[in-house]
mmCIF file of C-alpha atoms in Angstrom:
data_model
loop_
_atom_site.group_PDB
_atom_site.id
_atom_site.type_symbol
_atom_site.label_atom_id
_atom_site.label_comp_id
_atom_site.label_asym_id
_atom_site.label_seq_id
_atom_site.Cartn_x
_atom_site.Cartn_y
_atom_site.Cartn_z
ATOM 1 C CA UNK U 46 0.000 0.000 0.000
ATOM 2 C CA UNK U 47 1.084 3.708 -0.830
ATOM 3 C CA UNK U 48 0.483 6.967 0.159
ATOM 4 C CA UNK U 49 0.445 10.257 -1.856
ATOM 5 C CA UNK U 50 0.616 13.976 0.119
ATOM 6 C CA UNK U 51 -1.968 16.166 -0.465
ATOM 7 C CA UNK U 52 -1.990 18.515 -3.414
ATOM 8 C CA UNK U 53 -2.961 21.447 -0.978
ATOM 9 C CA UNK U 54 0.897 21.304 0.312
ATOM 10 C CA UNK U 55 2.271 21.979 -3.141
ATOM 11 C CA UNK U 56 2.352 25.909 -3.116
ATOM 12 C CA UNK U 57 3.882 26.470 0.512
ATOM 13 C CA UNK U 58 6.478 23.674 -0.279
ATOM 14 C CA UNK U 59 7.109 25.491 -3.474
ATOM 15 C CA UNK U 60 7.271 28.914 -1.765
ATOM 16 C CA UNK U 61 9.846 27.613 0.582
ATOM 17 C CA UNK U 62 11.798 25.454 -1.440
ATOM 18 C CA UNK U 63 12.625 29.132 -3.154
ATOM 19 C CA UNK U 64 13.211 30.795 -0.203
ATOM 20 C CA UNK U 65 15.804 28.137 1.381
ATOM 21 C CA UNK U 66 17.293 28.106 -2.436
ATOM 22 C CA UNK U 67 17.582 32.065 -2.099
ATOM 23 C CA UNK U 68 18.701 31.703 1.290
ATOM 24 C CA UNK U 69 21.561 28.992 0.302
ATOM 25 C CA UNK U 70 22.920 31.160 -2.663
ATOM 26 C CA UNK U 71 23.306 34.129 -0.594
ATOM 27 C CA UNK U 72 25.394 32.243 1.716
ATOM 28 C CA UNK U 73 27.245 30.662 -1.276
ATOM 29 C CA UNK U 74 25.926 26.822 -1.093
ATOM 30 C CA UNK U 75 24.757 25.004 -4.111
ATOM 31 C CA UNK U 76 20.848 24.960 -3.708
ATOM 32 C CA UNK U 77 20.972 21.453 -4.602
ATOM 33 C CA UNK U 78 23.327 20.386 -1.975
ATOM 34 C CA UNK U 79 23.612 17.535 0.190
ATOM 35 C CA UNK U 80 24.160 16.344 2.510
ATOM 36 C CA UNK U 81 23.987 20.078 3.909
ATOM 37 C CA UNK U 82 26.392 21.216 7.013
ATOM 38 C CA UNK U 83 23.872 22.573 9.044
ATOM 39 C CA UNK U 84 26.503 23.569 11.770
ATOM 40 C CA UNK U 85 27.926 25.692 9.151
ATOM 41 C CA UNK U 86 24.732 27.493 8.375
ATOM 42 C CA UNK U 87 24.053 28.099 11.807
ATOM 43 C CA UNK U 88 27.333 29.911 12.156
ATOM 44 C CA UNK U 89 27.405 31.610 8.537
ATOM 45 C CA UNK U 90 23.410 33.138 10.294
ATOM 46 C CA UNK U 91 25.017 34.029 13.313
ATOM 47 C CA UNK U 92 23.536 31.377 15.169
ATOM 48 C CA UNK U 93 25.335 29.037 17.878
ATOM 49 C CA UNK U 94 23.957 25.892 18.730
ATOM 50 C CA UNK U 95 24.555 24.206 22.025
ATOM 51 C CA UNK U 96 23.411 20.487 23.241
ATOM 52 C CA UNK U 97 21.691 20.728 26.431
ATOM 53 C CA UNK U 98 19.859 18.758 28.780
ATOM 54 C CA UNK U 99 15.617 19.745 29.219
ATOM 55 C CA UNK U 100 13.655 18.877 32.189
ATOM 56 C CA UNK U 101 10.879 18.337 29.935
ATOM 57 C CA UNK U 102 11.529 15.101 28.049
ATOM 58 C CA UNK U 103 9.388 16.536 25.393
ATOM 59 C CA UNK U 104 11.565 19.444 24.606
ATOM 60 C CA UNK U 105 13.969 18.860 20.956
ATOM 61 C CA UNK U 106 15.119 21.945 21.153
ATOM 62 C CA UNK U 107 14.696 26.248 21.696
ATOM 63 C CA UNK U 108 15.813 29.198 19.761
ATOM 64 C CA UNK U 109 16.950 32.050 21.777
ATOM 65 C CA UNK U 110 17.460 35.372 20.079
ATOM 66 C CA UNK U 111 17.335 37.792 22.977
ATOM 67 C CA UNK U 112 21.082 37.656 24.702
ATOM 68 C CA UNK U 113 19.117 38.407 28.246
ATOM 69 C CA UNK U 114 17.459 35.626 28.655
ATOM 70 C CA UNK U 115 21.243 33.061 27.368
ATOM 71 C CA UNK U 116 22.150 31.078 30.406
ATOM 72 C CA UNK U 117 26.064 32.426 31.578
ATOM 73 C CA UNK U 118 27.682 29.237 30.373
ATOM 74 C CA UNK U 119 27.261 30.048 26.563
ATOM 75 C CA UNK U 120 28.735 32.760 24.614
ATOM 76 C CA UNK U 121 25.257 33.711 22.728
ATOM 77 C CA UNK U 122 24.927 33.470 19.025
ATOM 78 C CA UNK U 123 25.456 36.734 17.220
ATOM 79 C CA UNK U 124 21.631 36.559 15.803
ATOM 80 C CA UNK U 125 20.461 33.884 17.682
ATOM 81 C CA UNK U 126 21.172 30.738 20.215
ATOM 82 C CA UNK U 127 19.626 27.135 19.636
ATOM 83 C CA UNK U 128 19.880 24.711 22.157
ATOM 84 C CA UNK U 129 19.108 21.140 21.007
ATOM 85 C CA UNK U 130 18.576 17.859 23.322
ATOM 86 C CA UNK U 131 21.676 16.163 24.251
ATOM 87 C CA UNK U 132 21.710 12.767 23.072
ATOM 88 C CA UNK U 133 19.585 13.086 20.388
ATOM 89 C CA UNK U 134 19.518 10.846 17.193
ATOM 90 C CA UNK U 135 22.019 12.813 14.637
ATOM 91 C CA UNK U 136 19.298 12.322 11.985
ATOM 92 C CA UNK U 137 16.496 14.166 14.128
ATOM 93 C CA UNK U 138 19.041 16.604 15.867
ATOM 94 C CA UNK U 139 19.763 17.624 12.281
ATOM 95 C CA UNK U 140 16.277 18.465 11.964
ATOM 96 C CA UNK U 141 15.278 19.760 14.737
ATOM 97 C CA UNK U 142 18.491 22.770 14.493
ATOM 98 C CA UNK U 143 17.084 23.227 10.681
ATOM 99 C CA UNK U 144 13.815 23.539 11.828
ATOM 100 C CA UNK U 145 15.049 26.216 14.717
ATOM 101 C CA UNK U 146 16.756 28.072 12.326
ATOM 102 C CA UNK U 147 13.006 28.031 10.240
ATOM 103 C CA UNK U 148 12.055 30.231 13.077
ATOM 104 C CA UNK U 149 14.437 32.734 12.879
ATOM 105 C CA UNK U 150 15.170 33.168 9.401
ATOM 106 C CA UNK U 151 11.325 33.104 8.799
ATOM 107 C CA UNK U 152 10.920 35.618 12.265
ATOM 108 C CA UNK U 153 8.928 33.534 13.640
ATOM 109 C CA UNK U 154 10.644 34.496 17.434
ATOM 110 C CA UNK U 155 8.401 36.705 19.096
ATOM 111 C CA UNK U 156 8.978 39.810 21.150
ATOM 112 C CA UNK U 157 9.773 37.919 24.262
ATOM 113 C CA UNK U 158 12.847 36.347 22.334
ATOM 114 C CA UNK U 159 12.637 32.766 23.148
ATOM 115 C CA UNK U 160 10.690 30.246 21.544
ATOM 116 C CA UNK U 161 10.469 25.937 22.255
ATOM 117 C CA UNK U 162 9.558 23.525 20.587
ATOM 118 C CA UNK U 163 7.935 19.950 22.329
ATOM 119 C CA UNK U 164 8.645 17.022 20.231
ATOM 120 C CA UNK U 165 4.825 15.869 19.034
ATOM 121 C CA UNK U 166 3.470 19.919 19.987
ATOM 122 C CA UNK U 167 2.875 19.185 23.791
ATOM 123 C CA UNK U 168 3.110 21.411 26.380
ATOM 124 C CA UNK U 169 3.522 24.848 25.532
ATOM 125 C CA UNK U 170 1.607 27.199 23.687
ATOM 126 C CA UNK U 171 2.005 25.824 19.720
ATOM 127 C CA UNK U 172 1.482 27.288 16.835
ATOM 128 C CA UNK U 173 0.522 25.174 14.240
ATOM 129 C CA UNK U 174 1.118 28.003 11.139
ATOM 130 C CA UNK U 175 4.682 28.683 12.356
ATOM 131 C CA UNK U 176 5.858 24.742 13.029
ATOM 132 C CA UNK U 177 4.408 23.740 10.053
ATOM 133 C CA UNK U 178 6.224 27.083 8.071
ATOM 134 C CA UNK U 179 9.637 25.942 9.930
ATOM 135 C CA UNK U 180 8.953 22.115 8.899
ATOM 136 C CA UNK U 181 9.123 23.174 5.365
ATOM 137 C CA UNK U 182 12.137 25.170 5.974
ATOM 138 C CA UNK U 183 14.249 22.498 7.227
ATOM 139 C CA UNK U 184 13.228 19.927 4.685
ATOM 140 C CA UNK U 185 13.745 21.902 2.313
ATOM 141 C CA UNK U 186 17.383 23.079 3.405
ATOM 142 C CA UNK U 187 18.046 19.353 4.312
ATOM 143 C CA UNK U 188 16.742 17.760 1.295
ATOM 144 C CA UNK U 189 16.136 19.790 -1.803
ATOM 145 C CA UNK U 190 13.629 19.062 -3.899
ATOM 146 C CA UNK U 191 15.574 18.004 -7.179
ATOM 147 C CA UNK U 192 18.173 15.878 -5.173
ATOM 148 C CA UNK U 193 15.751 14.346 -3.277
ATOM 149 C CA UNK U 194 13.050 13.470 -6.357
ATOM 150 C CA UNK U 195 16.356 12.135 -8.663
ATOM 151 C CA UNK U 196 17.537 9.839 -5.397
ATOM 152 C CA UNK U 197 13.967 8.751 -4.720
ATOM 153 C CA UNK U 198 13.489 7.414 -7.987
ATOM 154 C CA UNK U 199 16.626 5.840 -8.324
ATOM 155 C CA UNK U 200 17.192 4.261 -4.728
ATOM 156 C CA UNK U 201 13.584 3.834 -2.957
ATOM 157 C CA UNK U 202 13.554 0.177 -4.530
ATOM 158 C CA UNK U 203 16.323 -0.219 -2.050
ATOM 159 C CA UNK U 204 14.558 1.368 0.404
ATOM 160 C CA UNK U 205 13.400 4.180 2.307
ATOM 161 C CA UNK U 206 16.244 3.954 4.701
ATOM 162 C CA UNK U 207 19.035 4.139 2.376
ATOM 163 C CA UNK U 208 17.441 7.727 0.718
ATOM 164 C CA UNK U 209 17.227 8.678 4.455
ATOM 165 C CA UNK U 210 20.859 7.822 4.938
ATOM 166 C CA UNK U 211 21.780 10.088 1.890
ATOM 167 C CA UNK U 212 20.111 12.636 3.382
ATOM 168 C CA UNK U 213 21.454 12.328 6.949
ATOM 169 C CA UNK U 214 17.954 12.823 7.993
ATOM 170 C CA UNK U 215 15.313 10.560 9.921
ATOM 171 C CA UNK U 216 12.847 7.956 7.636
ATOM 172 C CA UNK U 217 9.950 9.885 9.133
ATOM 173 C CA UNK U 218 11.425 12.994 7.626
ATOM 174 C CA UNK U 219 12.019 10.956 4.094
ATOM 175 C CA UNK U 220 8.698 10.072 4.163
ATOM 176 C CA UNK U 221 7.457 13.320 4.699
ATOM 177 C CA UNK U 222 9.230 15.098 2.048
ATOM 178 C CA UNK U 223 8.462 12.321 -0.141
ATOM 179 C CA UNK U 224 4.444 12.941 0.199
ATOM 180 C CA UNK U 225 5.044 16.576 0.428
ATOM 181 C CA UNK U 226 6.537 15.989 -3.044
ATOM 182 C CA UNK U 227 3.926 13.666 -3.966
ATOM 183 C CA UNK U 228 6.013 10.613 -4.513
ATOM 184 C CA UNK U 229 4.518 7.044 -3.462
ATOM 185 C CA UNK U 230 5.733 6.091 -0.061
ATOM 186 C CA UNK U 231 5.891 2.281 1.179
ATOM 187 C CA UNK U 232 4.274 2.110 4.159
ATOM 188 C CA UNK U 233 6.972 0.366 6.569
#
C-alpha cells in the first residue's frame, strides 16, 4: 500500500523550497546540496547551537534570540542561540536545528525572544502556522527538492532507509518530504 501527500501542500512547499534556495545562494551553497552542514549554516546566520539537557523530556530543542534571557555558560549566538537535546539521534538533531533556524530566518521568534519547541506539539503554547512554516524550511534546506526526487526514484527500490541515509535525515522525515513531493511512499 502507498500513500500520496496532499496537493494542498504543493504551493507552501514550493514557496519555501525558493526561499531556502535564495537563502543557500546568498550564503554561497549550491541549492541542490547535500548532505547540507547545518553547523555551518548556523554559524554563517550568526547562530550558535549548544546540546543541552531539558527537564521536559518533550523538549527537541529552543531558539533564543534575545542575549538576556542566554544562560552564563554560553557565549550567545550573534543573531540567535539554539539549544538542542543532548543525546539526540544525529538524523532528528539535524532536523530539529534546521527547523530552529526556520524560526528565525522566517521571524517567527516573538517579542519575548525565546521560543520551544515539544517534540509531538505538547506542552507549551504551539502554533501550528509557524511549526508547520519551519517544517518546510528544514526539509527543504536538508533535502532539496531536485536531489531528493532524482535519489527517490533511483534508490527507494532499495529502500526508504538508504534515501534517508543520503540525506542524513530521519525515515519519518524521508517520508514526509516524499508525500510533500507527492512521490509514493511504502508504508513500513
Amino acid at each position: 500500500m502507498m500513500i500520496r501527500g496532499s496537493p494542498n501542500l504543493a504551493s507552501s512547499v514550493r514557496e519555501m523550497e525558493d526561499r531556502v534556495r535564495k537563502l543557500k545562494e546568498s550564503l554561497g551553497i549550491p541549492p541542490d546540496q547535500y548532505p547540507v552542514d547545518i553547523l555551518g549554516i548556523a554559524s554563517a546566520l550568526g547562530v550558535k547551537v549548544y546540546d543541552a539537557e531539558f527537564h521536559n523530556p518533550n523538549i527537541s530543542g529552543m531558539v533564543i534570540t534575545d542575549r538576556k534571557r542566554v544562560p552564563e555558560w554560553v557565549t550567545p549566538g550573534e543573531r540567535a542561540t539554539i539549544f538542542v537535546a543532548k543525546g539526540e539521534y544525529p538524523p532528528r538533531k539535524a532536523f530539529t536545528i534546521a527547523h530552529e533556524l526556520g524560526h528565525v530566518v522566517l521571524g517567527h521568534v516573538g517579542g519575548e525572544g525565546l521560543r520551544t519547541d515539544l517534540f509531538r506539539g505538547q506542552g507549551l503554547p504551539y502554533d501550528p502556522q509557524a511549526e508547520r512554516e519551519a517544517n518546510l524550511f528544514a526539509a527543504a534546506l536538508l533535502m532539496p527538492e531536485e536531489p531528493f526526487r532524482q535519489v527517490w526514484e533511483a534508490f527507494a527500490g532499495r529502500g526508504i532507509h538508504y534515501v534517508a541515509a543520503l540525506f542524513g535525515v530521519s525515515v519519518n522525515a524521508a517520508a514526509v518530504r516524499a508525500r510533500e513531493h507527492g512521490l509514493e511512499v511504502p508504508l513500513f
